[in-house]
Amino acid sequence: MTSTEKDRENFLPGMKPVLELLEREPERVDMVYVRRGRAGAESSRLLDLCRERGVRFSLVGDDALSRMAAHAGHQGVIARLREASFMPWEDFLAQAANAPLPLMVALDQVQDPGNVGTLARTLFAMGGAGLILPRHNSAFLGPGARRSAAGALERLPITQVVNLSRAVKEARDAGFVTCAAQKVDDSMNPLTEKLPLPALLVLGNEDKGVRPGVLKHCECSLCIPFRRDFDSLNVAQAGAILISCFARSLEI
């Protein structure tokens, strides 16, 4: 099976099946694509359900729908399904301190599924408490993420939150030291300093970094020192180093 064919397994075409899924299990829907200009009572009901259930939707051209649906009849509507199951935030936070490595990793608008999958694989292997993803503007946890995770996405606790800034604050209030990966004057050197645990580590988008609204709830900053003049590491590489540094702190 090709990568394109695997991706198509995550699409549900057709007005009636998408409506039924939004009514019964909206948490399984990542995005709904609707033909631009489609009118009628069913279309209005579908868009109303998306708004009521907090499901993202996008108005697209018929050519885009045809590519997603291949030869299946889509009737102007296709839902993209989630593959990973999400733990409720309250349950996730309650169990995080009991992980072998009491470290939660929050991904602030990380878009690349491969990076998310690789981070899940690293965090699971090191005994981490799990991943926190914002509900909007996060990578789709479909085939690309699953291939990179090599089975970790099905075993690692993952939660999805509407407001990442609020979640970081709630973790801090619950006794977790909140840290952001960023370079500032008072950044800690994770290679030489013992890192605090239990902790929450925020990794940001490669272009924009961690957003200011999230940073305001972070108590410390971590920056990996480079030995050569080099631009940057991608989020999966930097995250793997920082997760390892937290794991090392258990042994010090």
XYZ file of C-alpha atoms in Angstrom:
252
model
C 0.000 0.000 0.000
C 1.398 3.409 -0.985
C 1.604 6.413 1.327
C -1.225 8.091 -0.599
C -3.432 5.024 -0.210
C -2.723 4.918 3.514
C -3.659 8.578 3.845
C -6.984 7.896 2.083
C -7.874 5.338 4.732
C -8.325 8.311 7.080
C -10.978 10.004 4.929
C -14.708 9.362 5.284
C -16.653 10.604 2.215
C -20.369 11.303 1.957
C -22.871 13.609 3.610
C -24.847 11.023 5.596
C -21.893 9.138 7.163
C -20.139 12.385 8.074
C -23.306 13.789 9.679
C -23.783 10.592 11.685
C -20.192 10.650 12.901
C -20.422 14.306 13.950
C -23.583 13.522 15.909
C -22.329 10.351 17.611
C -18.518 10.563 17.857
C -17.292 14.077 16.992
C -14.033 13.417 18.842
C -13.035 11.060 16.006
C -13.157 13.867 13.422
C -10.090 16.020 12.854
C -11.353 18.135 9.935
C -14.376 18.329 7.638
C -13.926 19.432 4.027
C -17.005 20.864 2.311
C -17.385 21.812 -1.343
C -17.283 25.582 -1.659
C -20.725 26.922 -2.588
C -22.604 23.797 -1.501
C -26.055 24.848 -0.286
C -29.044 23.133 1.295
C -30.448 22.048 4.636
C -27.985 19.163 5.067
C -24.978 21.413 4.446
C -26.269 23.946 6.947
C -26.816 21.185 9.513
C -23.312 19.858 8.934
C -21.651 23.246 9.432
C -23.795 23.894 12.516
C -22.685 20.558 13.986
C -19.050 21.397 13.319
C -19.442 24.665 15.205
C -21.384 23.068 18.075
C -18.916 20.191 18.485
C -15.789 22.315 18.006
C -14.743 20.445 14.843
C -12.690 22.347 12.275
C -14.028 22.653 8.729
C -12.703 24.022 5.458
C -14.458 25.074 2.253
C -12.545 23.649 -0.723
C -12.894 23.121 -4.453
C -14.289 19.972 -6.022
C -10.867 18.996 -7.388
C -9.437 18.824 -3.859
C -12.321 16.622 -2.695
C -11.863 14.306 -5.661
C -8.175 13.837 -4.857
C -8.971 12.928 -1.254
C -11.817 10.578 -2.089
C -10.148 8.897 -5.081
C -12.973 6.969 -6.772
C -15.472 7.126 -3.900
C -18.522 9.373 -4.190
C -18.055 12.219 -1.760
C -21.262 14.265 -2.324
C -19.281 17.407 -1.627
C -18.276 16.375 1.915
C -15.274 14.487 3.329
C -14.225 14.059 6.969
C -10.624 13.455 7.928
C -10.488 11.067 10.869
C -8.182 10.986 13.831
C -6.142 7.873 14.435
C -4.866 8.533 17.919
C -7.138 8.352 20.938
C -6.932 11.226 23.402
C -7.071 11.030 27.189
C -9.128 13.708 28.948
C -6.846 16.479 30.194
C -7.896 16.100 33.832
C -7.103 12.360 33.816
C -3.840 12.946 31.964
C -2.674 15.531 34.512
C -3.705 13.356 37.458
C -1.602 10.380 36.326
C 1.436 12.236 34.940
C 3.462 12.341 38.174
C 3.330 8.537 38.413
C 5.166 7.918 35.109
C 8.682 6.426 35.272
C 9.860 9.812 33.992
C 7.383 12.417 35.329
C 7.752 14.678 32.311
C 4.929 15.959 30.128
C 5.821 17.406 26.724
C 3.556 20.056 25.196
C 3.850 20.826 21.482
C 2.890 24.416 20.697
C 1.638 24.380 17.086
C 4.157 21.795 15.844
C 2.940 21.035 12.323
C 5.069 18.150 11.047
C 3.491 14.716 11.732
C 6.876 13.027 11.464
C 8.302 15.225 14.218
C 5.340 14.504 16.481
C 5.665 10.760 15.868
C 9.403 10.817 16.552
C 8.885 12.745 19.787
C 6.217 10.279 20.887
C 8.623 7.417 20.229
C 11.403 9.067 22.244
C 9.147 10.075 25.121
C 7.597 6.634 25.413
C 10.984 4.890 25.358
C 12.304 7.164 28.105
C 9.266 6.594 30.342
C 7.697 10.033 29.870
C 4.203 10.918 31.070
C 2.840 11.820 27.637
C 2.189 14.453 24.985
C -0.044 17.530 25.181
C -1.346 18.880 21.874
C -3.436 21.988 21.207
C -6.749 21.182 19.580
C -6.111 23.640 16.761
C -3.001 24.111 14.610
C -1.367 20.812 15.486
C -0.083 18.097 13.184
C -2.563 15.449 12.096
C -1.825 12.171 13.882
C -2.392 10.024 10.817
C -0.205 7.562 8.916
C 2.838 9.869 8.761
C 2.933 10.320 12.524
C 2.249 6.638 13.141
C 5.095 5.530 10.899
C 7.555 7.787 12.736
C 6.225 6.721 16.144
C 6.689 2.995 15.427
C 3.807 2.026 17.731
C 4.370 4.633 20.451
C 1.272 6.688 19.608
C -0.932 3.749 20.545
C 0.833 3.278 23.906
C 1.825 6.760 25.082
C -0.786 8.879 26.904
C -1.811 11.792 24.664
C -4.181 14.604 25.503
C -5.625 17.421 23.457
C -6.484 20.784 24.992
C -8.455 23.749 23.685
C -6.215 26.313 25.415
C -2.558 25.315 25.782
C -1.718 28.386 27.853
C -4.380 27.440 30.408
C -3.157 23.822 30.477
C 0.414 24.943 31.229
C -0.876 27.128 34.056
C -2.936 24.257 35.476
C 0.103 21.947 35.331
C 2.135 24.569 37.192
C -0.602 24.901 39.816
C -0.558 21.100 40.175
C 3.141 21.129 41.140
C 4.883 20.620 37.792
C 7.802 22.887 36.958
C 6.979 24.410 33.585
C 9.866 24.852 31.147
C 10.102 26.209 27.610
C 12.725 25.413 25.001
C 14.031 28.847 24.054
C 17.235 30.874 24.065
C 17.177 33.842 26.439
C 19.781 35.435 28.713
C 18.911 33.276 31.734
C 18.329 29.974 29.904
C 19.488 26.870 31.767
C 22.090 24.625 30.147
C 20.382 21.208 30.187
C 23.667 19.418 29.537
C 25.279 20.592 32.785
C 22.440 21.436 35.176
C 20.099 19.075 36.973
C 16.631 19.640 35.578
C 13.579 19.836 37.861
C 11.003 17.050 38.058
C 8.075 16.575 37.828
C 8.025 18.924 34.885
C 6.234 20.055 31.773
C 8.398 20.893 28.749
C 6.984 23.123 26.001
C 8.428 22.770 22.496
C 7.430 25.402 19.964
C 6.923 25.716 16.251
C 10.295 25.843 14.453
C 9.549 29.176 12.800
C 7.735 30.993 15.597
C 8.880 29.169 18.732
C 6.697 29.061 21.829
C 3.916 31.656 21.755
C 4.042 34.519 24.310
C 0.725 33.496 25.871
C 2.192 30.090 26.683
C 5.600 31.445 27.722
C 4.080 33.595 30.458
C 3.250 30.434 32.414
C 6.725 28.876 32.016
C 9.031 29.175 35.005
C 12.317 28.425 33.273
C 13.893 28.289 29.828
C 16.193 25.612 28.436
C 18.694 26.089 25.625
C 20.960 23.408 24.151
C 24.469 24.859 23.674
C 26.064 24.265 20.257
C 29.776 23.494 19.903
C 29.829 24.688 16.306
C 28.277 27.603 14.460
C 24.990 26.105 13.315
C 21.490 27.372 12.720
C 19.218 25.007 14.666
C 17.963 21.497 15.299
C 14.473 20.471 14.304
C 11.915 20.065 17.074
C 12.216 16.260 17.186
C 16.004 16.390 17.546
C 15.961 19.152 20.162
C 13.127 17.446 22.018
C 14.975 14.123 22.127
C 18.046 15.789 23.664
C 15.985 17.630 26.268
C 13.937 14.551 27.184
C 17.212 12.667 27.694
C 18.503 15.456 29.923
C 15.384 15.219 32.097
C 15.847 11.428 32.269
C 19.483 11.951 33.324
C 18.282 14.144 36.202
C 16.574 11.088 37.720
C 19.988 9.480 38.129
C 21.866 12.456 39.580
